[in-house]
Amino acid sequence: AQTIHQWPVAEIKAVGSPLSLGCTIKGKSSPNLYWYWQATGGTLQQLFYSITVGQVESVVQLNLSASRPKDDQFILSTEKLLLSHSGFYLCAWSRDRTNTGQLYFGEGSKLTVL
Amino acid sequence: GQQVQQSPASLVLQEGENAELQCNFSTSLNSMQWFYQRPGGSLVSLFYNPSGTKHSGRLTSTTVIKERRSSLHISSSQTTDSGTYLCALERTNAYKVIFGKGTHLHVLP
């Protein structure tokens, strides 16, 4: 069975500090990987997707970057956090080859920027 | 404009009543996925439904592409059904999914 693990569960960070959020998928080779973000009370927005190692596509620009250093790992980062980065970050994977297909989400990471 | 519109924005029911949640879309669709969002933010997948009708216990999902709509029906609602329901439209030939704003359901005992 496939599992998806996100880390950290929660972070409280200062404006201007760096950030790194991660997720790992086990039990599925070459998954499509996604990052989503939801501001408190807001709508879930897709930030990035990756269909292969080393390649990441941006969907929404939020002064964040993403990388896929390994087949099973997806990293979201920034060197300088903004207040507007606060919210809930979700990583997801899917298996379809030409579309997104059914999405499977991790438990999420809550980020508070002060 | 908004490509995915969910209605109603909020709904209050007495336990035992049925609920009909709607999602209307204005762009090409490969499939619609319905989620329940827990108070902490994590998502529970309810249905992945490209077209037609699917059932799971007291839940039914119907997607009608020609009419550009998808619905989630909850029968005999229970207080534990309370929470936020999200629809997510999967774009055709793209790795992009657009979420609706959600329906906040509150079931009273």
Coordinates of N, CA and C in Angstrom, one line a residue:
Chain A
A1 N 0.8 -1.2 0.0 CA 0.0 0.0 0.0 C 0.9 1.3 0.0
Q2 N 0.4 2.3 -0.7 CA 1.1 3.5 -0.7 C 0.9 4.4 0.5
T3 N 1.9 5.1 0.9 CA 1.8 6.0 2.1 C 2.4 7.3 1.7
I4 N 1.9 8.4 2.3 CA 2.5 9.7 2.0 C 2.7 10.3 3.4
H5 N 3.8 10.8 3.6 CA 4.2 11.4 4.9 C 4.7 12.9 4.7
Q6 N 4.1 13.8 5.4 CA 4.5 15.2 5.3 C 5.2 15.6 6.6
W7 N 6.2 16.5 6.5 CA 6.8 17.0 7.7 C 7.2 18.5 7.4
P8 N 7.3 19.3 8.5 CA 6.8 19.0 9.8 C 5.3 19.1 9.9
V9 N 4.7 18.7 11.0 CA 3.3 18.8 11.1 C 2.8 20.2 11.3
A10 N 3.7 21.0 12.0 CA 3.4 22.4 12.2 C 4.7 23.2 12.5
E11 N 4.7 24.4 12.0 CA 5.8 25.3 12.2 C 5.4 26.7 12.5
I12 N 6.1 27.3 13.5 CA 5.9 28.8 13.7 C 7.2 29.4 13.4
K13 N 7.2 30.4 12.4 CA 8.4 31.0 11.9 C 8.3 32.5 11.9
A14 N 9.4 33.1 11.9 CA 9.5 34.6 11.8 C 9.5 35.1 10.4
V15 N 8.9 36.2 10.1 CA 9.0 36.8 8.8 C 10.5 37.0 8.4
G16 N 10.8 36.6 7.2 CA 12.2 36.7 6.7 C 13.0 35.5 6.9
S17 N 12.5 34.6 7.7 CA 13.3 33.3 7.9 C 13.0 32.3 6.8
P18 N 13.9 31.3 6.7 CA 13.7 30.3 5.6 C 12.7 29.3 6.0
L19 N 12.3 28.5 5.0 CA 11.3 27.5 5.2 C 11.6 26.3 4.4
S20 N 11.4 25.1 4.9 CA 11.4 23.9 4.1 C 10.4 22.9 4.6
L21 N 9.5 22.6 3.7 CA 8.5 21.6 4.0 C 8.7 20.4 3.1
G22 N 8.4 19.2 3.5 CA 8.7 18.1 2.7 C 7.6 17.0 2.7
C23 N 7.6 16.2 1.7 CA 6.8 15.0 1.8 C 7.5 13.8 1.0
T24 N 7.1 12.7 1.5 CA 7.7 11.4 1.0 C 6.6 10.5 0.7
I25 N 6.7 9.8 -0.5 CA 5.7 8.8 -0.9 C 6.4 7.5 -0.9
K26 N 5.8 6.5 -0.3 CA 6.3 5.2 -0.3 C 5.3 4.2 -0.9
G27 N 5.9 3.2 -1.7 CA 5.0 2.2 -2.2 C 4.5 2.5 -3.6
K28 N 5.0 3.6 -4.2 CA 4.6 3.9 -5.6 C 5.8 4.5 -6.3
S29 N 6.2 3.9 -7.5 CA 7.3 4.4 -8.2 C 6.8 5.5 -9.2
S30 N 7.6 6.5 -9.4 CA 7.3 7.6 -10.4 C 5.9 8.2 -10.2
P31 N 5.5 8.6 -9.0 CA 4.2 9.2 -8.9 C 4.3 10.7 -9.4
N32 N 3.1 11.2 -9.7 CA 3.0 12.6 -9.9 C 2.9 13.2 -8.5
L33 N 3.5 14.4 -8.3 CA 3.5 15.0 -7.0 C 3.0 16.4 -7.1
Y34 N 2.3 16.9 -6.1 CA 1.7 18.2 -6.1 C 1.9 18.8 -4.7
W35 N 1.9 20.2 -4.7 CA 1.8 21.0 -3.5 C 0.6 21.9 -3.6
Y36 N -0.2 21.9 -2.5 CA -1.4 22.8 -2.4 C -1.2 23.6 -1.2
W37 N -1.9 24.8 -1.2 CA -1.9 25.7 -0.1 C -3.2 26.3 0.2
Q38 N -3.6 26.4 1.5 CA -4.8 27.0 1.8 C -4.6 28.0 2.9
A39 N -4.9 29.3 2.6 CA -4.9 30.3 3.7 C -6.1 30.1 4.6
T40 N -6.0 30.5 5.8 CA -7.0 30.3 6.8 C -8.4 30.9 6.3
G41 N -9.4 30.0 6.2 CA -10.6 30.5 5.6 C -10.7 30.6 4.1
G42 N -9.6 30.2 3.4 CA -9.5 30.4 2.0 C -9.7 29.1 1.2
T43 N -9.5 29.2 -0.1 CA -9.7 28.1 -1.0 C -8.4 27.4 -1.3
L44 N -8.4 26.1 -1.3 CA -7.2 25.3 -1.7 C -6.7 25.7 -3.0
Q45 N -5.4 26.0 -3.1 CA -4.8 26.4 -4.4 C -3.6 25.5 -4.7
Q46 N -3.6 25.1 -6.0 CA -2.4 24.3 -6.4 C -1.2 25.2 -6.6
L47 N -0.1 24.8 -6.1 CA 1.1 25.6 -6.2 C 2.1 25.1 -7.3
F48 N 2.4 23.8 -7.2 CA 3.3 23.1 -8.0 C 2.9 21.7 -8.4
Y49 N 3.5 21.2 -9.5 CA 3.3 19.8 -9.7 C 4.6 19.3 -10.4
S50 N 4.8 18.0 -10.2 CA 6.0 17.4 -10.8 C 5.7 16.0 -11.3
I51 N 6.0 15.7 -12.5 CA 5.7 14.3 -13.0 C 6.9 13.5 -13.2
T52 N 8.1 14.1 -12.9 CA 9.3 13.3 -13.0 C 10.4 14.0 -12.1
V53 N 11.4 13.2 -11.7 CA 12.5 13.7 -10.9 C 13.2 14.8 -11.5
G54 N 13.4 15.9 -10.7 CA 14.2 17.0 -11.2 C 13.4 18.0 -12.0
Q55 N 12.1 17.7 -12.3 CA 11.3 18.7 -13.1 C 10.1 19.1 -12.2
V56 N 9.9 20.4 -12.1 CA 8.8 21.0 -11.3 C 8.2 22.1 -12.1
E57 N 6.9 22.1 -12.2 CA 6.1 23.2 -12.8 C 5.4 24.0 -11.8
S58 N 5.5 25.3 -12.0 CA 4.8 26.2 -11.1 C 3.4 26.5 -11.6
V59 N 2.4 26.6 -10.7 CA 1.0 26.9 -11.1 C 0.6 28.3 -10.6
V60 N 1.0 28.5 -9.4 CA 0.7 29.8 -8.7 C 2.0 30.4 -8.1
Q61 N 2.2 31.6 -8.4 CA 3.5 32.3 -7.9 C 3.2 32.8 -6.5
L62 N 3.9 32.3 -5.5 CA 3.7 32.8 -4.1 C 5.0 33.1 -3.5
N63 N 6.1 33.4 -4.3 CA 7.4 33.5 -3.8 C 7.9 32.3 -3.0
L64 N 7.5 31.1 -3.6 CA 7.9 29.8 -3.0 C 8.5 29.1 -4.2
S65 N 9.3 28.1 -3.9 CA 9.9 27.2 -4.9 C 9.7 25.8 -4.4
A66 N 9.8 24.9 -5.4 CA 9.7 23.5 -5.1 C 10.7 22.7 -5.8
S67 N 11.1 21.6 -5.3 CA 12.1 20.7 -5.9 C 11.7 19.3 -5.7
R68 N 12.2 18.4 -6.6 CA 12.0 17.0 -6.5 C 13.3 16.3 -6.6
P69 N 14.0 16.2 -5.5 CA 15.4 15.7 -5.6 C 15.5 14.1 -5.8
K70 N 14.4 13.5 -5.4 CA 14.3 12.0 -5.5 C 12.9 11.7 -6.1
D71 N 12.8 10.4 -6.6 CA 11.5 10.0 -7.2 C 10.4 10.1 -6.1
D72 N 10.7 9.9 -4.9 CA 9.7 9.8 -3.9 C 9.6 11.0 -2.9
Q73 N 10.3 12.1 -3.3 CA 10.4 13.2 -2.4 C 10.1 14.5 -3.1
F74 N 9.3 15.4 -2.4 CA 8.9 16.7 -2.9 C 9.1 17.7 -1.8
I75 N 9.9 18.8 -2.1 CA 10.2 19.8 -1.1 C 9.7 21.1 -1.5
L76 N 9.1 21.8 -0.6 CA 8.6 23.2 -0.8 C 9.5 24.1 0.1
S77 N 10.0 25.2 -0.5 CA 10.9 26.0 0.3 C 10.8 27.5 -0.1
T78 N 11.4 28.3 0.7 CA 11.6 29.7 0.4 C 12.8 30.2 1.3
E79 N 13.5 31.2 0.9 CA 14.6 31.7 1.7 C 14.1 32.8 2.7
K80 N 13.0 33.4 2.3 CA 12.4 34.5 3.1 C 10.9 34.4 3.2
L81 N 10.4 34.1 4.4 CA 9.0 34.0 4.6 C 8.3 35.3 4.6
L82 N 7.1 35.4 4.1 CA 6.2 36.5 4.2 C 5.1 36.2 5.1
L83 N 4.4 37.2 5.7 CA 3.2 36.9 6.5 C 2.2 36.2 5.7
S84 N 2.1 36.5 4.4 CA 1.1 35.9 3.5 C 1.3 34.4 3.3
H85 N 2.5 33.9 3.7 CA 2.8 32.4 3.5 C 2.1 31.6 4.6
S86 N 1.5 32.2 5.6 CA 0.8 31.4 6.6 C -0.3 30.6 6.0
G87 N -0.6 29.5 6.6 CA -1.7 28.7 6.1 C -1.4 27.2 6.2
F88 N -2.1 26.4 5.4 CA -2.0 25.0 5.5 C -1.5 24.4 4.2
Y89 N -0.4 23.6 4.3 CA 0.2 23.1 3.0 C -0.1 21.6 2.9
L90 N -0.5 21.2 1.8 CA -0.8 19.8 1.6 C 0.0 19.3 0.4
C91 N 0.6 18.1 0.6 CA 1.2 17.4 -0.5 C 0.3 16.3 -1.0
A92 N 0.4 16.0 -2.3 CA -0.5 15.0 -2.8 C 0.3 14.2 -3.9
W93 N -0.2 13.0 -4.2 CA 0.4 12.2 -5.3 C -0.8 11.6 -6.1
S94 N -0.5 11.3 -7.4 CA -1.4 10.6 -8.2 C -0.6 9.7 -9.2
R95 N -1.3 8.8 -9.8 CA -0.6 7.9 -10.6 C -0.9 8.0 -12.1
D96 N -1.8 8.8 -12.6 CA -2.2 8.9 -14.0 C -1.1 9.4 -14.8
R97 N -1.0 9.0 -16.1 CA 0.1 9.4 -16.9 C -0.2 10.6 -17.8
T98 N -1.4 10.9 -18.0 CA -1.7 12.0 -18.9 C -2.6 13.1 -18.2
N99 N -3.1 12.8 -17.1 CA -3.9 13.8 -16.4 C -3.5 13.7 -14.9
T100 N -4.2 14.4 -14.1 CA -3.9 14.3 -12.6 C -4.3 13.0 -12.1
G101 N -5.6 12.6 -12.4 CA -6.1 11.4 -11.9 C -6.5 11.6 -10.4
Q102 N -6.8 10.5 -9.8 CA -7.3 10.6 -8.4 C -6.1 11.1 -7.5
L103 N -6.4 12.1 -6.7 CA -5.4 12.6 -5.8 C -5.4 12.0 -4.4
Y104 N -4.2 11.7 -3.9 CA -4.1 11.1 -2.5 C -3.3 12.1 -1.7
F105 N -3.8 12.6 -0.6 CA -3.2 13.7 0.1 C -2.5 13.2 1.4
G106 N -1.5 13.9 1.8 CA -0.9 13.8 3.1 C -1.7 14.5 4.1
E107 N -1.2 14.4 5.4 CA -2.0 15.0 6.5 C -1.8 16.5 6.6
G108 N -0.8 17.1 5.9 CA -0.6 18.5 5.8 C 0.3 19.1 6.9
S109 N 0.8 20.3 6.6 CA 1.7 21.0 7.5 C 1.1 22.4 7.7
K110 N 0.9 22.8 9.0 CA 0.4 24.1 9.3 C 1.5 25.0 9.5
L111 N 1.5 26.2 8.8 CA 2.6 27.2 8.9 C 2.0 28.5 9.5
T112 N 2.6 28.9 10.5 CA 2.2 30.3 11.1 C 3.5 31.1 11.0
V113 N 3.3 32.3 10.3 CA 4.4 33.2 10.1 C 4.1 34.4 11.0
L114 N 5.0 34.8 11.9 CA 4.8 35.9 12.8 C 5.7 37.1 12.5
Chain B
G1 N -13.5 34.5 -14.5 CA -14.4 34.2 -13.5 C -14.1 32.9 -12.8
Q2 N -14.8 32.6 -11.8 CA -14.6 31.4 -11.1 C -14.9 30.1 -11.9
Q3 N -14.0 29.2 -12.0 CA -14.2 28.0 -12.8 C -15.0 26.9 -12.1
V4 N -15.0 26.9 -10.8 CA -15.7 26.0 -10.0 C -16.5 26.7 -9.0
Q5 N -17.8 26.5 -9.0 CA -18.6 27.1 -8.0 C -19.4 26.1 -7.2
Q6 N -19.2 26.2 -5.9 CA -19.9 25.3 -5.0 C -21.1 26.0 -4.3
S7 N -22.2 25.2 -4.2 CA -23.3 25.8 -3.5 C -24.0 24.6 -2.7
P8 N -24.7 25.0 -1.6 CA -24.7 26.3 -1.0 C -23.3 26.5 -0.3
A9 N -23.1 27.7 0.1 CA -21.8 28.0 0.9 C -21.9 27.4 2.3
S10 N -23.1 27.4 2.8 CA -23.3 26.8 4.1 C -24.7 26.2 4.2
L11 N -24.9 25.2 5.0 CA -26.1 24.4 5.1 C -26.3 23.9 6.5
V12 N -27.5 24.1 7.1 CA -27.8 23.6 8.4 C -29.0 22.7 8.3
L13 N -28.8 21.5 8.8 CA -29.8 20.4 8.7 C -30.1 19.9 10.1
Q14 N -31.3 19.3 10.2 CA -31.6 18.5 11.4 C -31.2 17.1 11.1
E15 N -30.7 16.4 12.1 CA -30.3 15.1 11.9 C -31.4 14.2 11.3
G16 N -31.0 13.4 10.3 CA -32.0 12.6 9.6 C -32.4 13.2 8.3
E17 N -32.2 14.5 8.1 CA -32.5 15.1 6.8 C -31.5 14.8 5.8
N18 N -31.8 15.0 4.5 CA -30.9 14.7 3.4 C -30.3 16.0 3.0
A19 N -29.1 15.9 2.4 CA -28.3 17.1 1.9 C -27.9 16.9 0.5
E20 N -28.1 18.0 -0.3 CA -27.6 18.0 -1.7 C -26.6 19.1 -1.9
L21 N -25.4 18.8 -2.2 CA -24.3 19.7 -2.4 C -24.0 19.8 -3.9
Q22 N -23.8 21.0 -4.4 CA -23.6 21.1 -5.8 C -22.3 21.7 -6.2
C23 N -21.8 21.3 -7.3 CA -20.6 21.9 -7.8 C -20.8 22.1 -9.3
N24 N -20.7 23.4 -9.8 CA -20.9 23.7 -11.2 C -19.6 24.2 -11.7
F25 N -19.3 23.8 -13.0 CA -18.0 24.2 -13.5 C -18.1 24.8 -14.9
S26 N -17.2 25.6 -15.3 CA -17.2 26.3 -16.6 C -16.1 26.0 -17.5
T27 N -15.3 25.0 -17.1 CA -14.1 24.6 -17.9 C -14.1 23.1 -18.2
S28 N -13.2 22.7 -19.1 CA -13.2 21.3 -19.5 C -12.8 20.5 -18.3
L29 N -13.4 19.3 -18.2 CA -13.2 18.5 -17.0 C -12.8 17.1 -17.4
N30 N -11.8 16.5 -16.7 CA -11.5 15.1 -16.8 C -12.2 14.3 -15.8
S31 N -12.3 14.9 -14.6 CA -13.0 14.2 -13.5 C -13.3 15.2 -12.4
M32 N -14.2 14.8 -11.5 CA -14.5 15.6 -10.3 C -14.2 14.7 -9.1
Q33 N -13.5 15.3 -8.1 CA -13.2 14.6 -6.9 C -13.9 15.3 -5.7
W34 N -14.5 14.6 -4.9 CA -15.1 15.2 -3.7 C -14.3 14.8 -2.4
F35 N -14.2 15.8 -1.5 CA -13.4 15.6 -0.3 C -14.2 16.1 0.9
Y36 N -13.9 15.5 2.0 CA -14.4 16.0 3.3 C -13.1 16.6 4.0
Q37 N -13.2 17.9 4.4 CA -12.0 18.5 5.0 C -12.2 18.5 6.5
R38 N -11.4 17.8 7.2 CA -11.4 17.7 8.7 C -11.2 19.1 9.3
P39 N -11.6 19.4 10.5 CA -11.4 20.7 11.1 C -9.9 21.1 11.2
G40 N -9.0 20.1 11.3 CA -7.6 20.4 11.3 C -7.0 20.7 9.9
G41 N -7.8 20.4 8.9 CA -7.3 20.8 7.5 C -7.1 19.6 6.6
S42 N -6.9 18.4 7.1 CA -6.5 17.3 6.3 C -7.8 16.9 5.5
L43 N -7.6 16.2 4.4 CA -8.7 15.8 3.5 C -9.0 14.3 3.5
V44 N -10.2 14.0 3.4 CA -10.7 12.6 3.3 C -11.3 12.5 1.9
S45 N -10.8 11.6 1.1 CA -11.3 11.5 -0.3 C -12.7 10.7 -0.2
L46 N -13.7 11.3 -0.8 CA -15.0 10.6 -0.8 C -15.3 9.9 -2.1
F47 N -15.1 10.7 -3.2 CA -15.4 10.1 -4.5 C -14.4 10.7 -5.6
Y48 N -14.0 9.8 -6.5 CA -13.4 10.3 -7.7 C -14.3 9.9 -8.8
N49 N -15.0 10.8 -9.5 CA -16.1 10.5 -10.3 C -16.0 11.3 -11.7
P50 N -15.5 10.6 -12.7 CA -15.4 11.3 -14.0 C -16.8 11.5 -14.7
S51 N -17.7 10.6 -14.4 CA -19.1 10.8 -15.0 C -20.0 9.7 -14.3
G52 N -21.3 10.0 -14.4 CA -22.2 9.0 -13.9 C -22.4 9.1 -12.4
T53 N -22.9 8.1 -11.8 CA -23.2 8.0 -10.4 C -22.4 7.0 -9.6
K54 N -22.0 7.4 -8.4 CA -21.2 6.4 -7.6 C -21.8 6.5 -6.2
H55 N -21.8 5.4 -5.5 CA -22.4 5.3 -4.2 C -21.3 4.8 -3.2
S56 N -21.5 5.3 -2.0 CA -20.6 4.8 -0.9 C -21.4 5.0 0.4
G57 N -22.0 4.0 0.9 CA -22.8 4.1 2.1 C -23.9 5.1 2.0
R58 N -24.0 6.1 2.8 CA -25.1 7.1 2.7 C -24.7 8.2 1.7
L59 N -23.6 8.1 1.0 CA -23.2 9.2 0.1 C -23.4 8.7 -1.3
T60 N -23.8 9.7 -2.2 CA -23.9 9.4 -3.6 C -23.3 10.6 -4.4
S61 N -22.5 10.3 -5.3 CA -21.9 11.4 -6.2 C -22.4 11.2 -7.6
T62 N -22.9 12.3 -8.2 CA -23.3 12.3 -9.6 C -22.6 13.4 -10.4
T63 N -22.0 13.0 -11.5 CA -21.3 14.0 -12.4 C -22.0 13.9 -13.7
V64 N -22.5 15.1 -14.2 CA -23.1 15.2 -15.5 C -22.3 16.2 -16.3
I65 N -21.4 15.7 -17.2 CA -20.5 16.6 -17.9 C -21.2 17.6 -18.8
K66 N -22.2 17.1 -19.5 CA -23.0 17.9 -20.5 C -23.6 19.1 -19.8
E67 N -24.1 18.9 -18.6 CA -24.7 19.9 -17.8 C -23.7 20.7 -16.9
R68 N -22.5 20.3 -17.0 CA -21.4 21.0 -16.2 C -21.7 21.1 -14.7
R69 N -22.0 19.9 -14.2 CA -22.3 19.9 -12.8 C -22.0 18.6 -12.1
S70 N -21.7 18.6 -10.9 CA -21.5 17.4 -10.1 C -22.1 17.6 -8.7
S71 N -22.7 16.6 -8.2 CA -23.4 16.8 -6.9 C -23.0 15.7 -5.9
L72 N -23.1 16.0 -4.6 CA -22.9 15.1 -3.6 C -24.1 15.0 -2.7
H73 N -24.7 13.9 -2.6 CA -26.0 13.7 -1.9 C -25.6 12.9 -0.6
I74 N -26.1 13.5 0.5 CA -25.9 12.8 1.8 C -27.3 12.4 2.3
S75 N -27.5 11.2 2.5 CA -28.9 10.8 3.0 C -28.8 10.5 4.5
S76 N -30.0 10.8 5.1 CA -30.1 10.5 6.6 C -28.9 11.1 7.3
S77 N -28.8 12.4 7.3 CA -27.6 13.0 7.8 C -27.4 12.8 9.3
Q78 N -26.2 12.7 9.7 CA -25.8 12.5 11.2 C -24.9 13.7 11.6
T79 N -24.9 13.9 12.9 CA -24.1 15.0 13.5 C -22.7 14.9 13.1
T80 N -22.2 13.7 12.9 CA -20.8 13.4 12.5 C -20.5 13.8 11.1
D81 N -21.5 14.1 10.3 CA -21.3 14.6 8.9 C -20.9 16.0 8.9
S82 N -21.1 16.7 10.0 CA -20.8 18.1 10.0 C -19.3 18.4 9.6
G83 N -19.1 19.5 8.9 CA -17.8 19.8 8.4 C -17.9 20.5 7.0
T84 N -16.7 20.5 6.4 CA -16.6 21.2 5.1 C -16.4 20.2 4.0
Y85 N -17.2 20.3 2.9 CA -17.1 19.4 1.8 C -16.6 20.2 0.6
L86 N -15.6 19.7 0.0 CA -14.9 20.3 -1.2 C -15.1 19.5 -2.4
C87 N -15.3 20.2 -3.5 CA -15.2 19.5 -4.8 C -14.0 20.0 -5.5
A88 N -13.4 19.2 -6.3 CA -12.1 19.5 -7.0 C -12.2 19.1 -8.4
L89 N -12.1 20.0 -9.4 CA -12.2 19.7 -10.8 C -10.8 19.4 -11.3
E90 N -10.7 18.3 -12.0 CA -9.5 17.9 -12.6 C -9.5 18.3 -14.1
R91 N -8.6 19.2 -14.5 CA -8.6 19.7 -15.9 C -8.2 18.5 -16.8
T92 N -8.7 18.6 -18.0 CA -8.4 17.7 -19.1 C -7.0 17.9 -19.6
N93 N -6.2 16.8 -19.8 CA -4.8 16.9 -20.4 C -4.0 17.9 -19.7
A94 N -4.1 18.0 -18.4 CA -3.3 18.9 -17.6 C -3.1 18.3 -16.2
Y95 N -2.1 18.7 -15.5 CA -1.9 18.2 -14.2 C -2.3 19.3 -13.2
K96 N -3.5 19.8 -13.4 CA -4.0 20.9 -12.6 C -5.4 20.5 -12.1
V97 N -5.6 20.8 -10.8 CA -6.9 20.6 -10.1 C -7.3 21.9 -9.5
I98 N -8.6 22.3 -9.7 CA -9.2 23.5 -9.2 C -10.2 23.1 -8.1
F99 N -10.0 23.7 -6.9 CA -10.9 23.4 -5.8 C -12.0 24.5 -5.8
G100 N -13.2 24.0 -5.3 CA -14.3 25.0 -5.0 C -14.0 25.5 -3.6
K101 N -14.9 26.5 -3.2 CA -14.7 27.2 -2.0 C -15.2 26.4 -0.8
G102 N -16.0 25.4 -1.1 CA -16.5 24.5 -0.1 C -17.9 24.8 0.4
T103 N -18.6 23.7 0.9 CA -19.9 23.9 1.6 C -19.7 23.5 3.0
H104 N -20.0 24.4 3.9 CA -19.9 24.1 5.3 C -21.2 23.6 5.8
L105 N -21.2 22.3 6.2 CA -22.4 21.6 6.6 C -22.5 21.5 8.2
H106 N -23.6 21.8 8.7 CA -23.8 21.7 10.2 C -25.1 20.9 10.4
V107 N -24.9 19.7 11.0 CA -26.1 18.9 11.3 C -26.4 19.0 12.8
L108 N -27.6 19.4 13.1 CA -28.0 19.6 14.4 C -28.6 18.3 15.0
P109 N -28.4 18.0 16.3 CA -29.0 16.8 16.9 C -30.5 16.9 17.1

